[in-house]
CSV table of C-alpha atoms and ligand atoms in Angstrom, one decimal:
chain,number,residue,atom,x,y,z
C,1,MET,CA,17.7,-9.4,8.4
C,2,LEU,CA,15.0,-11.7,9.6
C,3,ILE,CA,11.6,-10.5,10.6
C,4,LYS,CA,11.2,-11.7,14.2
C,5,LYS,CA,7.5,-11.6,14.7
C,6,LYS,CA,5.2,-13.9,12.9
C,7,THR,CA,3.9,-11.9,10.0
C,8,GLY,CA,2.6,-12.4,6.5
C,9,ILE,CA,6.2,-13.0,5.5
C,10,GLU,CA,7.7,-15.7,7.5
C,11,ILE,CA,10.1,-16.3,4.7
C,12,PRO,CA,13.7,-15.2,5.6
C,13,SER,CA,14.6,-12.4,3.2
C,14,SER,CA,17.5,-14.4,2.1
C,15,GLU,CA,15.1,-16.8,0.4
C,16,ILE,CA,13.1,-14.0,-1.2
C,17,THR,CA,15.9,-12.2,-2.9
C,18,PRO,CA,19.5,-12.8,-3.7
C,19,LYS,CA,21.8,-11.5,-1.0
C,20,SER,CA,22.7,-8.5,-3.1
C,21,LEU,CA,19.1,-7.5,-3.3
C,22,TYR,CA,17.9,-8.0,0.2
C,23,LEU,CA,20.2,-5.3,1.3
C,24,SER,CA,18.0,-2.3,1.0
C,25,ARG,CA,17.6,-1.5,-2.7
C,26,ARG,CA,19.4,1.8,-2.1
C,27,GLN,CA,22.4,0.3,-0.3
C,28,PHE,CA,22.5,-2.1,-3.2
C,29,MET,CA,22.5,0.8,-5.6
C,30,THR,CA,25.3,2.5,-3.8
C,31,ALA,CA,27.3,-0.7,-3.7
C,32,GLY,CA,26.8,-0.8,-7.4
C,33,THR,CA,27.0,-4.6,-7.5
C,34,LEU,CA,25.3,-6.3,-10.4
C,35,LEU,CA,24.7,-3.0,-12.1
C,36,ALA,CA,26.4,-3.0,-15.5
C,37,ALA,CA,24.5,0.1,-16.7
C,38,GLY,CA,26.0,3.3,-15.2
C,39,GLY,CA,22.9,5.1,-16.4
C,40,LEU,CA,20.8,3.2,-14.0
C,41,LEU,CA,22.8,4.5,-11.0
C,42,ALA,CA,22.1,8.0,-12.0
C,43,ALA,CA,18.5,7.4,-12.8
C,44,CYS,CA,17.8,5.8,-9.4
C,45,ALA,CA,20.0,8.0,-7.2
C,46,PRO,CA,18.1,8.8,-4.0
C,47,GLY,CA,15.8,11.7,-4.3
C,48,GLN,CA,15.9,11.9,-8.0
C,49,SER,CA,13.0,10.6,-10.2
C,50,ALA,CA,14.1,9.1,-13.4
C,51,PRO,CA,12.9,10.5,-16.6
C,52,ALA,CA,10.0,8.3,-17.7
C,53,GLY,CA,11.7,6.7,-20.6
C,54,GLU,CA,14.8,5.8,-18.7
C,55,GLU,CA,12.8,4.4,-15.8
C,56,SER,CA,11.1,1.8,-17.9
C,57,ALA,CA,14.3,0.9,-19.7
C,58,ALA,CA,16.2,0.7,-16.4
C,59,ALA,CA,13.6,-1.2,-14.4
C,60,ALA,CA,14.8,-4.6,-15.3
C,61,PRO,CA,11.6,-6.5,-14.9
C,62,GLY,CA,11.4,-7.5,-11.3
C,63,PRO,CA,10.4,-11.2,-11.5
C,64,GLY,CA,13.9,-12.2,-12.5
C,65,THR,CA,15.4,-10.7,-9.4
C,66,VAL,CA,13.2,-12.4,-6.8
C,67,SER,CA,14.0,-16.0,-6.0
C,68,ALA,CA,11.0,-16.9,-3.9
C,69,GLU,CA,8.3,-17.2,-6.5
C,70,THR,CA,5.3,-17.6,-4.1
C,71,ASP,CA,3.8,-16.0,-1.1
C,72,GLU,CA,3.5,-18.0,2.2
C,73,LEU,CA,0.4,-19.7,0.9
C,74,GLY,CA,2.2,-21.0,-2.1
C,75,ASP,CA,0.6,-18.6,-4.5
C,76,PRO,CA,2.8,-17.3,-7.3
C,77,LEU,CA,3.8,-13.7,-7.4
C,78,ASN,CA,2.1,-11.6,-10.0
C,79,SER,CA,4.4,-10.3,-12.7
C,80,TYR,CA,6.0,-6.8,-12.6
C,81,GLU,CA,4.1,-6.1,-15.8
C,82,ASP,CA,0.7,-7.0,-14.2
C,83,ILE,CA,1.4,-5.1,-11.0
C,84,THR,CA,2.5,-1.9,-12.9
C,85,THR,CA,-0.2,-1.9,-15.6
C,86,TYR,CA,-3.4,-3.0,-13.9
C,87,ASN,CA,-4.1,-0.3,-11.3
C,88,ASN,CA,-6.7,1.6,-9.4
C,89,TYR,CA,-5.8,5.3,-9.0
C,90,TYR,CA,-8.7,7.6,-9.4
C,91,GLU,CA,-6.6,10.8,-9.3
C,92,PHE,CA,-5.6,9.8,-12.8
C,93,ASN,CA,-8.7,8.1,-14.1
C,94,THR,CA,-11.1,5.3,-13.3
C,95,THR,CA,-9.7,2.7,-15.8
C,96,LYS,CA,-7.3,-0.1,-14.9
C,97,ASP,CA,-4.8,0.7,-17.7
C,98,GLY,CA,-5.0,4.5,-17.5
C,99,PRO,CA,-2.9,5.2,-14.4
C,100,ALA,CA,0.2,3.6,-15.9
C,101,LYS,CA,0.0,5.9,-18.9
C,102,LEU,CA,-1.3,9.1,-17.3
C,103,ALA,CA,1.1,8.9,-14.2
C,104,LYS,CA,4.2,8.4,-16.3
C,105,ASN,CA,5.5,11.9,-15.7
C,106,PHE,CA,3.9,12.5,-12.3
C,107,PRO,CA,6.4,14.5,-10.2
C,108,THR,CA,7.3,12.5,-7.1
C,109,SER,CA,10.4,14.5,-6.1
C,110,PRO,CA,10.9,16.6,-4.0
C,111,TRP,CA,8.4,15.0,-1.6
C,112,GLN,CA,7.7,15.3,2.1
C,113,VAL,CA,5.3,13.7,4.5
C,114,GLU,CA,4.0,15.7,7.4
C,115,VAL,CA,3.3,13.6,10.6
C,116,SER,CA,1.4,15.7,13.0
C,117,GLY,CA,-1.7,15.9,15.2
C,118,LEU,CA,-1.8,14.3,18.6
C,119,VAL,CA,1.9,13.5,18.9
C,120,ASN,CA,4.7,14.7,21.2
C,121,LYS,CA,7.2,15.1,18.4
C,122,PRO,CA,5.6,16.2,15.2
C,123,LYS,CA,7.9,15.8,12.2
C,124,THR,CA,8.0,16.5,8.5
C,125,TYR,CA,10.0,13.8,6.8
C,126,ALA,CA,11.8,14.4,3.6
C,127,MET,CA,11.4,11.5,1.3
C,128,GLU,CA,15.2,10.9,1.6
C,129,ASP,CA,14.8,10.3,5.3
C,130,LEU,CA,11.9,7.9,4.9
C,131,LEU,CA,13.9,5.8,2.4
C,132,LYS,CA,16.5,5.2,5.1
C,133,PHE,CA,13.9,3.0,6.8
C,134,GLU,CA,13.4,0.8,3.8
C,135,GLN,CA,13.8,-2.9,4.6
C,136,GLU,CA,13.6,-6.1,2.7
C,137,GLU,CA,10.7,-7.1,0.5
C,138,ARG,CA,7.5,-8.4,2.1
C,139,ILE,CA,5.2,-10.5,-0.1
C,140,TYR,CA,1.6,-9.4,0.6
C,141,ARG,CA,-1.6,-9.9,-1.3
C,142,LEU,CA,-3.6,-6.9,-2.4
C,143,ARG,CA,-7.3,-7.7,-2.7
C,144,CYS,CA,-9.5,-5.1,-4.3
C,145,VAL,CA,-13.1,-4.6,-3.3
C,146,GLU,CA,-13.9,-5.2,-7.0
C,147,ALA,CA,-12.9,-8.8,-6.3
C,148,TRP,CA,-9.6,-9.1,-8.1
C,149,SER,CA,-6.3,-9.6,-6.4
C,150,MET,CA,-2.6,-9.8,-6.8
C,151,VAL,CA,0.5,-11.1,-5.0
C,152,ILE,CA,3.1,-8.3,-4.7
C,153,PRO,CA,6.6,-8.2,-3.3
C,154,TRP,CA,6.5,-4.8,-1.6
C,155,LEU,CA,9.5,-2.9,-0.4
C,156,GLY,CA,9.0,-0.7,2.5
C,157,PHE,CA,8.9,-0.5,6.3
C,158,PRO,CA,6.4,-0.8,9.2
C,159,LEU,CA,4.2,2.3,9.6
C,160,ALA,CA,4.9,1.8,13.4
C,161,LYS,CA,8.4,2.9,12.8
C,162,ILE,CA,7.5,6.5,12.2
C,163,LEU,CA,4.5,6.5,14.6
C,164,ASN,CA,6.9,5.5,17.4
C,165,GLU,CA,9.3,8.3,16.4
C,166,VAL,CA,6.6,11.0,16.7
C,167,GLU,CA,5.2,9.5,19.9
C,168,PRO,CA,1.4,9.5,19.8
C,169,THR,CA,-0.1,11.1,22.9
C,170,ALA,CA,-2.6,9.2,25.1
C,171,GLU,CA,-5.5,10.9,23.3
C,172,ALA,CA,-4.6,9.6,19.9
C,173,THR,CA,-6.9,6.8,18.8
C,174,PHE,CA,-6.9,6.9,15.0
C,175,VAL,CA,-4.6,7.8,12.2
C,176,ARG,CA,-5.7,9.9,9.3
C,177,PHE,CA,-3.9,9.7,6.0
C,178,GLU,CA,-4.1,12.3,3.2
C,179,ALA,CA,-2.9,11.9,-0.4
C,180,VAL,CA,-1.4,14.6,-2.5
C,181,GLU,CA,-3.6,17.2,-4.2
C,182,ASP,CA,-2.1,18.1,-7.6
C,183,PRO,CA,-4.9,18.6,-10.2
C,184,LYS,CA,-2.4,20.0,-12.7
C,185,ASN,CA,-0.7,16.7,-12.9
C,186,MET,CA,-3.6,14.4,-11.9
C,187,PRO,CA,-6.4,14.8,-14.4
C,188,GLY,CA,-8.8,12.7,-12.4
C,189,GLN,CA,-8.7,15.4,-9.6
C,190,ASN,CA,-10.7,17.6,-12.0
C,191,ASN,CA,-13.5,15.1,-11.6
C,192,PRO,CA,-15.9,16.8,-9.1
C,193,MET,CA,-17.5,13.4,-8.4
C,194,PHE,CA,-14.9,12.8,-5.7
C,195,PRO,CA,-14.1,14.9,-2.6
C,196,TRP,CA,-10.4,15.3,-3.1
C,197,PRO,CA,-7.9,14.8,-1.7
C,198,TYR,CA,-8.0,11.0,-1.2
C,199,VAL,CA,-8.3,10.3,2.5
C,200,GLU,CA,-8.1,7.1,4.5
C,201,GLY,CA,-7.9,6.1,8.1
C,202,LEU,CA,-6.9,3.3,10.5
C,203,ARG,CA,-7.4,2.8,14.2
C,204,LEU,CA,-4.2,3.4,16.0
C,205,ASP,CA,-3.7,-0.3,17.0
C,206,GLU,CA,-4.3,-1.3,13.3
C,207,ALA,CA,-1.7,1.2,12.3
C,208,MET,CA,0.8,-0.2,14.8
C,209,ASN,CA,0.2,-3.8,13.6
C,210,ASP,CA,3.3,-5.2,12.0
C,211,LEU,CA,1.4,-6.0,8.8
C,212,ALA,CA,0.7,-2.3,8.1
C,213,ILE,CA,3.6,-1.0,6.1
C,214,LEU,CA,4.5,2.1,4.1
C,215,SER,CA,5.7,1.0,0.8
C,216,THR,CA,8.4,2.7,-1.2
C,217,GLY,CA,9.0,0.1,-3.9
C,218,LEU,CA,8.2,-3.3,-5.3
C,219,TYR,CA,10.2,-6.1,-6.9
C,220,GLY,CA,13.4,-4.3,-5.6
C,221,GLU,CA,12.6,-1.2,-7.7
C,222,THR,CA,11.5,2.3,-6.9
C,223,LEU,CA,7.7,2.4,-6.7
C,224,THR,CA,6.2,3.4,-10.0
C,225,PRO,CA,3.9,6.5,-10.0
C,226,GLN,CA,0.9,4.4,-10.8
C,227,ASN,CA,1.5,2.2,-7.8
C,228,GLY,CA,1.6,5.2,-5.5
C,229,ALA,CA,5.1,6.7,-5.6
C,230,PRO,CA,6.9,7.9,-3.7
C,231,ILE,CA,5.1,6.4,-0.7
C,232,ARG,CA,1.9,4.5,-0.1
C,233,LEU,CA,0.2,2.5,2.6
C,234,VAL,CA,-0.2,-1.3,2.4
C,235,THR,CA,-2.7,-3.0,4.7
C,236,PRO,CA,-3.0,-6.5,3.2
C,237,TRP,CA,-5.9,-7.7,5.4
C,238,LYS,CA,-8.1,-4.8,4.2
C,239,TYR,CA,-9.7,-4.1,0.8
C,240,GLY,CA,-7.3,-2.3,-1.5
C,241,PHE,CA,-8.8,1.1,-1.3
C,242,LYS,CA,-7.5,1.4,2.3
C,243,SER,CA,-3.9,1.2,0.9
C,244,ILE,CA,-3.7,5.0,0.1
C,245,LYS,CA,-1.2,6.1,-2.5
C,246,ALA,CA,1.0,9.2,-2.7
C,247,ILE,CA,0.7,10.1,1.0
C,248,VAL,CA,1.7,13.7,2.0
C,249,LYS,CA,0.1,13.8,5.5
C,250,ILE,CA,-0.3,11.4,8.4
C,251,GLU,CA,-2.2,12.9,11.3
C,252,LEU,CA,-2.9,11.3,14.7
C,253,VAL,CA,-6.4,12.1,15.8
C,254,ASP,CA,-9.0,11.3,18.4
C,255,TYR,CA,-11.9,10.6,16.0
C,256,MET,CA,-12.7,8.0,13.3
C,257,PRO,CA,-11.6,9.7,10.1
C,258,THR,CA,-14.0,9.9,7.2
C,259,SER,CA,-12.4,8.4,4.2
C,260,LEU,CA,-13.0,9.6,0.6
C,261,TRP,CA,-15.0,6.4,0.0
C,262,MET,CA,-17.1,6.7,3.2
C,263,GLU,CA,-17.9,10.3,2.1
C,264,SER,CA,-18.7,9.6,-1.5
C,265,ALA,CA,-20.6,6.3,-1.1
C,266,PRO,CA,-21.4,5.7,2.6
C,267,ARG,CA,-23.8,2.9,1.9
C,268,GLU,CA,-21.1,0.9,0.1
C,269,TYR,CA,-17.9,1.6,2.1
C,270,GLY,CA,-17.3,1.6,5.8
C,271,PHE,CA,-14.3,2.5,7.9
C,272,TYR,CA,-12.9,-1.0,8.7
C,273,SER,CA,-13.2,-2.6,5.3
C,274,ASN,CA,-11.5,-5.8,6.4
C,275,VAL,CA,-11.5,-8.5,3.7
C,276,ASN,CA,-14.5,-10.7,4.6
C,277,PRO,CA,-15.9,-13.3,2.2
C,278,ASN,CA,-19.2,-13.4,4.3
C,279,VAL,CA,-20.0,-9.7,3.9
C,280,ASN,CA,-21.0,-8.7,0.4
C,281,HIS,CA,-20.6,-5.3,-1.1
C,282,PRO,CA,-24.2,-4.1,-1.6
C,283,ARG,CA,-23.8,-4.5,-5.4
C,284,TRP,CA,-21.7,-7.7,-5.6
C,285,SER,CA,-20.5,-10.7,-3.7
C,286,GLN,CA,-17.1,-10.7,-1.9
C,287,ALA,CA,-17.0,-14.5,-1.6
C,288,THR,CA,-14.7,-15.1,-4.5
C,289,GLU,CA,-12.0,-13.3,-6.3
C,290,ARG,CA,-10.1,-13.4,-9.6
C,291,ARG,CA,-6.3,-13.5,-9.1
C,292,ILE,CA,-4.9,-11.4,-12.0
C,293,GLY,CA,-3.2,-13.8,-14.4
C,294,GLU,CA,-5.4,-16.7,-13.5
C,295,LEU,CA,-8.4,-18.1,-15.4
C,296,GLY,CA,-10.8,-19.4,-12.7
C,297,ARG,CA,-11.9,-17.7,-9.4
C,298,ARG,CA,-10.6,-18.4,-5.9
C,299,GLU,CA,-12.5,-18.4,-2.7
C,300,THR,CA,-11.7,-15.3,-0.8
C,301,LEU,CA,-10.0,-15.9,2.6
C,302,MET,CA,-11.1,-14.2,5.8
C,303,PHE,CA,-8.9,-11.2,6.4
C,304,ASN,CA,-7.3,-12.0,3.0
C,305,GLY,CA,-5.5,-14.9,4.6
C,306,TYR,CA,-4.0,-12.9,7.5
C,307,GLU,CA,-6.5,-14.0,10.1
C,308,GLU,CA,-3.9,-15.3,12.5
C,309,GLN,CA,-2.1,-11.9,12.6
C,310,VAL,CA,-5.1,-9.5,12.8
C,311,ALA,CA,-8.3,-11.2,14.0
C,312,HIS,CA,-7.4,-10.4,17.7
C,313,MET,CA,-7.9,-6.7,16.9
C,314,TYR,CA,-11.6,-7.3,16.1
C,315,PRO,CA,-13.2,-9.0,19.1
C,316,ASP,CA,-16.5,-7.2,18.5
C,317,PRO,CA,-18.7,-9.7,16.7
C,318,ASP,CA,-20.3,-6.8,14.8
C,319,TYR,CA,-17.1,-5.7,13.2
C,320,ASP,CA,-17.9,-7.6,10.0
C,321,THR,CA,-21.0,-5.6,9.4
C,322,HIS,CA,-18.6,-2.8,8.3
C,323,LEU,CA,-17.6,-3.5,4.8
U,401,MTE,N1,-4.5,8.0,-3.6
U,401,MTE,C1,-5.1,6.9,-4.0
U,401,MTE,N2,-4.8,5.7,-3.4
U,401,MTE,C2,-5.4,4.5,-3.8
U,401,MTE,C3,-6.4,4.6,-4.8
U,401,MTE,C4,-6.7,5.8,-5.4
U,401,MTE,O1,-7.6,5.9,-6.3
U,401,MTE,N3,-6.1,6.9,-5.0
U,401,MTE,N4,-7.0,3.4,-5.1
U,401,MTE,C5,-7.0,2.3,-4.1
U,401,MTE,C6,-7.5,1.0,-4.6
U,401,MTE,S1,-9.2,0.9,-4.9
U,401,MTE,C7,-6.7,-0.1,-4.8
U,401,MTE,S2,-7.4,-1.6,-5.2
U,401,MTE,C8,-5.3,0.0,-4.7
U,401,MTE,C9,-4.6,-0.4,-6.0
U,401,MTE,O2,-3.2,-0.4,-5.8
U,401,MTE,P1,-2.3,-0.8,-7.1
U,401,MTE,O3,-2.7,0.0,-8.2
U,401,MTE,O4,-0.9,-0.5,-6.6
U,401,MTE,O5,-2.5,-2.3,-7.3
U,401,MTE,O6,-4.8,1.4,-4.4
U,401,MTE,C10,-5.7,2.1,-3.5
U,401,MTE,N5,-5.0,3.4,-3.2
U,402,MO,MO1,-9.8,-1.3,-5.0
């Protein structure tokens, strides 16, 4: 399938992945093509989470399965290894290599996402139903406020898909996202420094933008727990912290939601948080970034390089005063 609108991925999916893979990963699994290992089928059956050991053995490193090696700017994809071992996930801990280890056995099944609030048709989606929306990979850059970045082939579907299904009422102006609260399995949630659960928000039009996706995988594989399994937001024109992981609730509201970061450090984090090289974080510059895997630094692009697709949403000249 081709993406019709001009988006961050103007590459036909047939060029991103071999034909067998650009079918949804799960259709592909069912078809069983290319899968020699029967164990893999069992481990990745819809709705089941693979035992930690099997998952890493089964997850044939993604890079080999994706034929487009760059994003639309010609930048190389980060390796599966980098993407799944260098993470931010404060529910586990505040280090980069900690989440991959601590989230290994995080239970992501069964899982459901409640979509409610100012909507005509509230619905609680079982993860199995959300996986049916999964489309081909989209290559988007993730740019952290800490000034590092990666290029990641995300698997998922537009957030608009479920928002349209639940039908926001005329009063709905913002979307509030809530992540899971599970302090037994998430050691970082015992850290009272943060007002758990992790909360984020988007204006409704931002949420409806084609670039805003819910991701359920990467490199053709099921999302790893450290990357936000089973479902996380990806808003590539915003700083990484907006891309909330392990979502359990999506609520349509008529007020600007207060995010975890706005609540814990209001002087440092605002609501919009669009990537903007001209607006510094109070404690460091946002003008350049380090692409993980590269030696030097790169100039950061306005809206992380997605200006054409999103700038129209921010006509207010003061928008960029919000970090
Ligand atoms: N629930 C939750 N979501 C989260 C975070 C987090 O700590 N908890 N960290 C955010 C930050 S700061 C970044 S940069 C990205 C990192 O995503 P990645 O680890 O998949 O690269 O996730 C974002 N989503
Ligand atoms: Mo981040």
